[in-house]
Amino acid sequence: MMIDEMNRIPVLPCAFSYDGKKLEDLFGFYRTIKVSGRGSTDVQLSSDQVKSGVIISTQKLSANTLQVEYLIYYSSIDEVQSQQRSLKQFLYRENDVPIIFDDDPQIIQYGRMSKFEEDASRSYKGCYIGTFEIYCQDPLKYSRTKQSGNKITANSPIETTPEKIEVKLSSSTSIQITNKTTGAILRITGAAIYAGDTIIFDFDKGAVLVNGIDRTAIVDLESDFENFYLHRGDILECNNGIMTIFIREVYL
């Protein structure tokens, strides 16, 4: 198939980027035609038998697998084999990578190729239909990072930890951030912090920075820094300064 003919073949809404690169842009011979498993959710429930029915004791989300069906357009058998090798080499990863679909660009999920099938019998008149699978050990989907001010209402249906909370102090006193719903707190008292300082509670790194310097030790022992979660409908408030919350909502 000629290049100009290939360019006339539409890219379907199920096309996606893999580790920041869209496959159709990277490989001119390639088109995603179907992706299964995007909306699958497998909740594993463990229960204990009681006199009437059961009591659920634990609940877990299973890993998810995306099944991708694609077309390769080729001029010769030798060419399609080379194209498959190039595609497979790009897809192979030793760590999970971000996956973003064209028809839902604000949502990110993470996975890596776990299976790549080659079947020469699926070739016909310059077209080859192939399949590969992406294993998502984390079955959750994430929004892009969102920012909010002194109060935030988290709309995520799944418990999540903010990426970081940044505060520009307005006075040289203690600081406390409170989850008004759960009562969880982040507190610093009796430390050398001053008006104009920028404090960052970085949950991804497990550190607290003051003007870019690691000062994690100043966090009060009574704080919930290591277990600071947000749930749907929670509201955070800060008693000193201007607060910016960086959070990604989480979805099934």
GROMACS .gro file of C-alpha atoms in nm:
model
  252
    1MET     CA    1   0.000   0.000   0.000
    2MET     CA    2   0.132   0.343  -0.099
    3ILE     CA    3   0.198   0.616   0.159
    4ASP     CA    4  -0.077   0.845   0.023
    5GLU     CA    5  -0.329   0.559   0.039
    6MET     CA    6  -0.225   0.486   0.394
    7ASN     CA    7  -0.274   0.849   0.497
    8ARG     CA    8  -0.637   0.833   0.379
    9ILE     CA    9  -0.718   0.554   0.625
   10PRO     CA   10  -0.878   0.716   0.931
   11VAL     CA   11  -0.736   0.684   1.281
   12LEU     CA   12  -1.010   0.543   1.500
   13PRO     CA   13  -1.108   0.693   1.840
   14CYS     CA   14  -0.967   0.386   2.018
   15ALA     CA   15  -0.614   0.486   1.912
   16PHE     CA   16  -0.383   0.558   2.204
   17SER     CA   17  -0.043   0.684   2.307
   18TYR     CA   18   0.198   0.445   2.476
   19ASP     CA   19   0.474   0.595   2.687
   20GLY     CA   20   0.402   0.936   2.536
   21LYS     CA   21   0.403   0.827   2.171
   22LYS     CA   22   0.099   0.759   1.955
   23LEU     CA   23   0.148   0.433   1.767
   24GLU     CA   24  -0.014   0.564   1.447
   25ASP     CA   25   0.228   0.858   1.442
   26LEU     CA   26   0.530   0.643   1.519
   27PHE     CA   27   0.449   0.370   1.266
   28GLY     CA   28   0.286   0.487   0.944
   29PHE     CA   29   0.187   0.130   0.858
   30TYR     CA   30  -0.012   0.078   1.181
   31ARG     CA   31  -0.376   0.135   1.284
   32THR     CA   32  -0.548   0.038   1.611
   33ILE     CA   33  -0.890  -0.107   1.523
   34LYS     CA   34  -1.022  -0.240   1.855
   35VAL     CA   35  -0.937  -0.234   2.227
   36SER     CA   36  -1.117  -0.462   2.472
   37GLY     CA   37  -1.102  -0.451   2.851
   38ARG     CA   38  -1.095  -0.074   2.900
   39GLY     CA   39  -1.408  -0.072   3.112
   40SER     CA   40  -1.349  -0.402   3.289
   41THR     CA   41  -1.348  -0.406   3.670
   42ASP     CA   42  -1.297  -0.725   3.868
   43VAL     CA   43  -1.367  -0.681   4.239
   44GLN     CA   44  -1.251  -0.976   4.450
   45LEU     CA   45  -1.465  -1.021   4.760
   46SER     CA   46  -1.382  -1.245   5.056
   47SER     CA   47  -1.663  -1.324   5.294
   48ASP     CA   48  -1.746  -1.514   5.611
   49GLN     CA   49  -2.060  -1.721   5.640
   50VAL     CA   50  -2.303  -1.610   5.909
   51LYS     CA   51  -2.645  -1.734   6.015
   52SER     CA   52  -2.819  -1.534   5.747
   53GLY     CA   53  -2.604  -1.474   5.438
   54VAL     CA   54  -2.242  -1.360   5.459
   55ILE     CA   55  -2.031  -1.071   5.586
   56ILE     CA   56  -1.776  -0.931   5.341
   57SER     CA   57  -1.439  -0.923   5.516
   58THR     CA   58  -1.205  -0.795   5.244
   59GLN     CA   59  -1.240  -0.631   4.905
   60LYS     CA   60  -0.964  -0.611   4.642
   61LEU     CA   61  -0.935  -0.492   4.283
   62SER     CA   62  -0.777  -0.739   4.043
   63ALA     CA   63  -0.525  -0.642   3.775
   64ASN     CA   64  -0.668  -0.567   3.431
   65THR     CA   65  -0.562  -0.664   3.078
   66LEU     CA   66  -0.623  -0.460   2.762
   67GLN     CA   67  -0.656  -0.661   2.440
   68VAL     CA   68  -0.552  -0.459   2.136
   69GLU     CA   69  -0.638  -0.559   1.780
   70TYR     CA   70  -0.454  -0.374   1.504
   71LEU     CA   71  -0.396  -0.358   1.129
   72ILE     CA   72  -0.060  -0.350   0.954
   73TYR     CA   73  -0.053  -0.249   0.589
   74TYR     CA   74   0.234  -0.397   0.389
   75SER     CA   75   0.368  -0.454   0.042
   76SER     CA   76   0.538  -0.791   0.096
   77ILE     CA   77   0.559  -1.071   0.354
   78ASP     CA   78   0.916  -0.970   0.436
   79GLU     CA   79   0.796  -0.618   0.506
   80VAL     CA   80   0.518  -0.721   0.748
   81GLN     CA   81   0.762  -0.935   0.947
   82SER     CA   82   0.996  -0.639   0.981
   83GLN     CA   83   0.705  -0.413   1.080
   84GLN     CA   84   0.594  -0.657   1.349
   85ARG     CA   85   0.944  -0.671   1.495
   86SER     CA   86   0.962  -0.291   1.509
   87LEU     CA   87   0.623  -0.268   1.679
   88LYS     CA   88   0.704  -0.541   1.930
   89GLN     CA   89   1.041  -0.390   2.013
   90PHE     CA   90   0.881  -0.053   2.086
   91LEU     CA   91   0.605  -0.203   2.302
   92TYR     CA   92   0.837  -0.408   2.522
   93ARG     CA   93   0.899  -0.243   2.861
   94GLU     CA   94   1.036  -0.347   3.198
   95ASN     CA   95   0.823  -0.088   3.380
   96ASP     CA   96   0.464   0.030   3.344
   97VAL     CA   97   0.414   0.326   3.109
   98PRO     CA   98   0.129   0.579   3.074
   99ILE     CA   99  -0.148   0.493   2.829
  100ILE     CA  100  -0.385   0.765   2.705
  101PHE     CA  101  -0.670   0.700   2.461
  102ASP     CA  102  -0.771   0.954   2.197
  103ASP     CA  103  -1.137   0.941   2.300
  104ASP     CA  104  -1.061   1.003   2.671
  105PRO     CA  105  -0.750   1.225   2.674
  106GLN     CA  106  -0.786   1.346   3.035
  107ILE     CA  107  -0.756   0.994   3.180
  108ILE     CA  108  -0.427   0.805   3.223
  109GLN     CA  109  -0.375   0.438   3.304
  110TYR     CA  110  -0.053   0.245   3.338
  111GLY     CA  111   0.064  -0.087   3.198
  112ARG     CA  112   0.310  -0.273   2.978
  113MET     CA  113   0.294  -0.521   2.691
  114SER     CA  114   0.250  -0.876   2.823
  115LYS     CA  115   0.166  -1.072   2.507
  116PHE     CA  116   0.227  -1.027   2.134
  117GLU     CA  117   0.079  -1.278   1.890
  118GLU     CA  118   0.192  -1.336   1.533
  119ASP     CA  119  -0.028  -1.534   1.294
  120ALA     CA  120   0.058  -1.532   0.925
  121SER     CA  121  -0.285  -1.677   0.840
  122ARG     CA  122  -0.441  -1.342   0.929
  123SER     CA  123  -0.288  -1.168   0.626
  124TYR     CA  124  -0.496  -1.079   0.320
  125LYS     CA  125  -0.421  -0.853   0.023
  126GLY     CA  126  -0.168  -0.627   0.192
  127CYS     CA  127  -0.339  -0.617   0.530
  128TYR     CA  128  -0.240  -0.806   0.843
  129ILE     CA  129  -0.456  -0.825   1.156
  130GLY     CA  130  -0.260  -0.878   1.476
  131THR     CA  131  -0.317  -0.866   1.851
  132PHE     CA  132  -0.120  -0.778   2.161
  133GLU     CA  133  -0.207  -0.739   2.528
  134ILE     CA  134  -0.121  -0.473   2.783
  135TYR     CA  135  -0.113  -0.586   3.146
  136CYS     CA  136  -0.222  -0.323   3.398
  137GLN     CA  137  -0.111  -0.439   3.742
  138ASP     CA  138  -0.273  -0.122   3.874
  139PRO     CA  139  -0.631  -0.141   3.737
  140LEU     CA  140  -0.715   0.217   3.835
  141LYS     CA  141  -0.739   0.514   3.601
  142TYR     CA  142  -0.607   0.859   3.693
  143SER     CA  143  -0.697   1.211   3.592
  144ARG     CA  144  -0.429   1.458   3.494
  145THR     CA  145  -0.294   1.656   3.789
  146LYS     CA  146  -0.542   1.916   3.908
  147GLN     CA  147  -0.478   2.223   4.122
  148SER     CA  148  -0.705   2.379   4.378
  149GLY     CA  149  -0.690   2.660   4.632
  150ASN     CA  150  -0.751   2.682   5.009
  151LYS     CA  151  -1.053   2.453   4.992
  152ILE     CA  152  -1.090   2.149   4.773
  153THR     CA  153  -1.368   1.904   4.715
  154ALA     CA  154  -1.225   1.576   4.587
  155ASN     CA  155  -1.459   1.408   4.337
  156SER     CA  156  -1.262   1.084   4.317
  157PRO     CA  157  -1.468   0.774   4.407
  158ILE     CA  158  -1.149   0.593   4.515
  159GLU     CA  159  -0.933   0.680   4.816
  160THR     CA  160  -0.626   0.867   4.697
  161THR     CA  161  -0.325   1.058   4.827
  162PRO     CA  162  -0.253   1.408   4.689
  163GLU     CA  163   0.071   1.440   4.495
  164LYS     CA  164   0.169   1.741   4.704
  165ILE     CA  165   0.031   2.035   4.899
  166GLU     CA  166   0.208   2.369   4.869
  167VAL     CA  167   0.155   2.656   5.116
  168LYS     CA  168   0.284   3.014   5.099
  169LEU     CA  169   0.286   3.124   5.465
  170SER     CA  170   0.116   3.451   5.557
  171SER     CA  171   0.248   3.468   5.914
  172SER     CA  172   0.544   3.340   6.119
  173THR     CA  173   0.343   3.094   6.325
  174SER     CA  174   0.243   2.732   6.318
  175ILE     CA  175   0.055   2.580   6.025
  176GLN     CA  176  -0.220   2.321   6.020
  177ILE     CA  177  -0.398   2.162   5.725
  178THR     CA  178  -0.715   1.977   5.819
  179ASN     CA  179  -0.933   1.733   5.632
  180LYS     CA  180  -1.266   1.862   5.759
  181THR     CA  181  -1.439   1.534   5.682
  182THR     CA  182  -1.202   1.277   5.833
  183GLY     CA  183  -1.019   1.490   6.090
  184ALA     CA  184  -0.677   1.398   5.950
  185ILE     CA  185  -0.421   1.676   5.997
  186LEU     CA  186  -0.083   1.800   5.879
  187ARG     CA  187   0.076   2.022   6.144
  188ILE     CA  188   0.400   2.209   6.205
  189THR     CA  189   0.450   2.387   6.539
  190GLY     CA  190   0.753   2.535   6.715
  191ALA     CA  191   0.967   2.536   6.401
  192ALA     CA  192   1.162   2.822   6.243
  193ILE     CA  193   0.915   2.903   5.967
  194TYR     CA  194   0.834   3.258   5.862
  195ALA     CA  195   0.589   3.466   5.660
  196GLY     CA  196   0.671   3.431   5.292
  197ASP     CA  197   0.820   3.081   5.327
  198THR     CA  198   0.695   2.813   5.088
  199ILE     CA  199   0.625   2.478   5.247
  200ILE     CA  200   0.567   2.170   5.031
  201PHE     CA  201   0.424   1.849   5.169
  202ASP     CA  202   0.546   1.611   4.896
  203PHE     CA  203   0.358   1.283   4.940
  204ASP     CA  204   0.517   1.116   4.636
  205LYS     CA  205   0.865   1.161   4.786
  206GLY     CA  206   0.760   1.138   5.152
  207ALA     CA  207   0.930   1.468   5.230
  208VAL     CA  208   0.849   1.817   5.358
  209LEU     CA  209   1.040   2.104   5.198
  210VAL     CA  210   1.079   2.459   5.324
  211ASN     CA  211   1.197   2.692   5.046
  212GLY     CA  212   1.327   2.386   4.862
  213ILE     CA  213   1.523   2.244   5.159
  214ASP     CA  214   1.429   1.907   5.306
  215ARG     CA  215   1.302   1.965   5.659
  216THR     CA  216   1.078   1.663   5.703
  217ALA     CA  217   1.171   1.636   6.071
  218ILE     CA  218   0.974   1.951   6.162
  219VAL     CA  219   0.639   1.784   6.099
  220ASP     CA  220   0.459   1.717   6.429
  221LEU     CA  221   0.455   1.352   6.532
  222GLU     CA  222   0.077   1.371   6.571
  223SER     CA  223   0.039   1.456   6.203
  224ASP     CA  224  -0.107   1.208   5.955
  225PHE     CA  225   0.160   1.277   5.693
  226GLU     CA  226   0.220   0.909   5.611
  227ASN     CA  227  -0.151   0.829   5.597
  228PHE     CA  228  -0.309   1.139   5.450
  229TYR     CA  229  -0.585   1.026   5.216
  230LEU     CA  230  -0.867   1.198   5.034
  231HIS     CA  231  -1.211   1.056   4.961
  232ARG     CA  232  -1.502   1.176   4.754
  233GLY     CA  233  -1.652   1.487   4.912
  234ASP     CA  234  -1.361   1.562   5.148
  235ILE     CA  235  -1.274   1.929   5.207
  236LEU     CA  236  -0.928   2.054   5.312
  237GLU     CA  237  -0.862   2.381   5.493
  238CYS     CA  238  -0.539   2.561   5.585
  239ASN     CA  239  -0.508   2.804   5.879
  240ASN     CA  240  -0.200   2.995   5.762
  241GLY     CA  241  -0.129   3.117   5.413
  242ILE     CA  242  -0.230   3.038   5.058
  243MET     CA  243  -0.261   2.666   4.989
  244THR     CA  244  -0.238   2.491   4.652
  245ILE     CA  245  -0.330   2.125   4.631
  246PHE     CA  246  -0.200   1.904   4.351
  247ILE     CA  247  -0.413   1.594   4.313
  248ARG     CA  248  -0.507   1.332   4.059
  249GLU     CA  249  -0.856   1.190   4.087
  250VAL     CA  250  -0.880   0.811   4.069
  251TYR     CA  251  -1.145   0.607   3.888
  252LEU     CA  252  -1.236   0.242   3.834
   0.00000   0.00000   0.00000
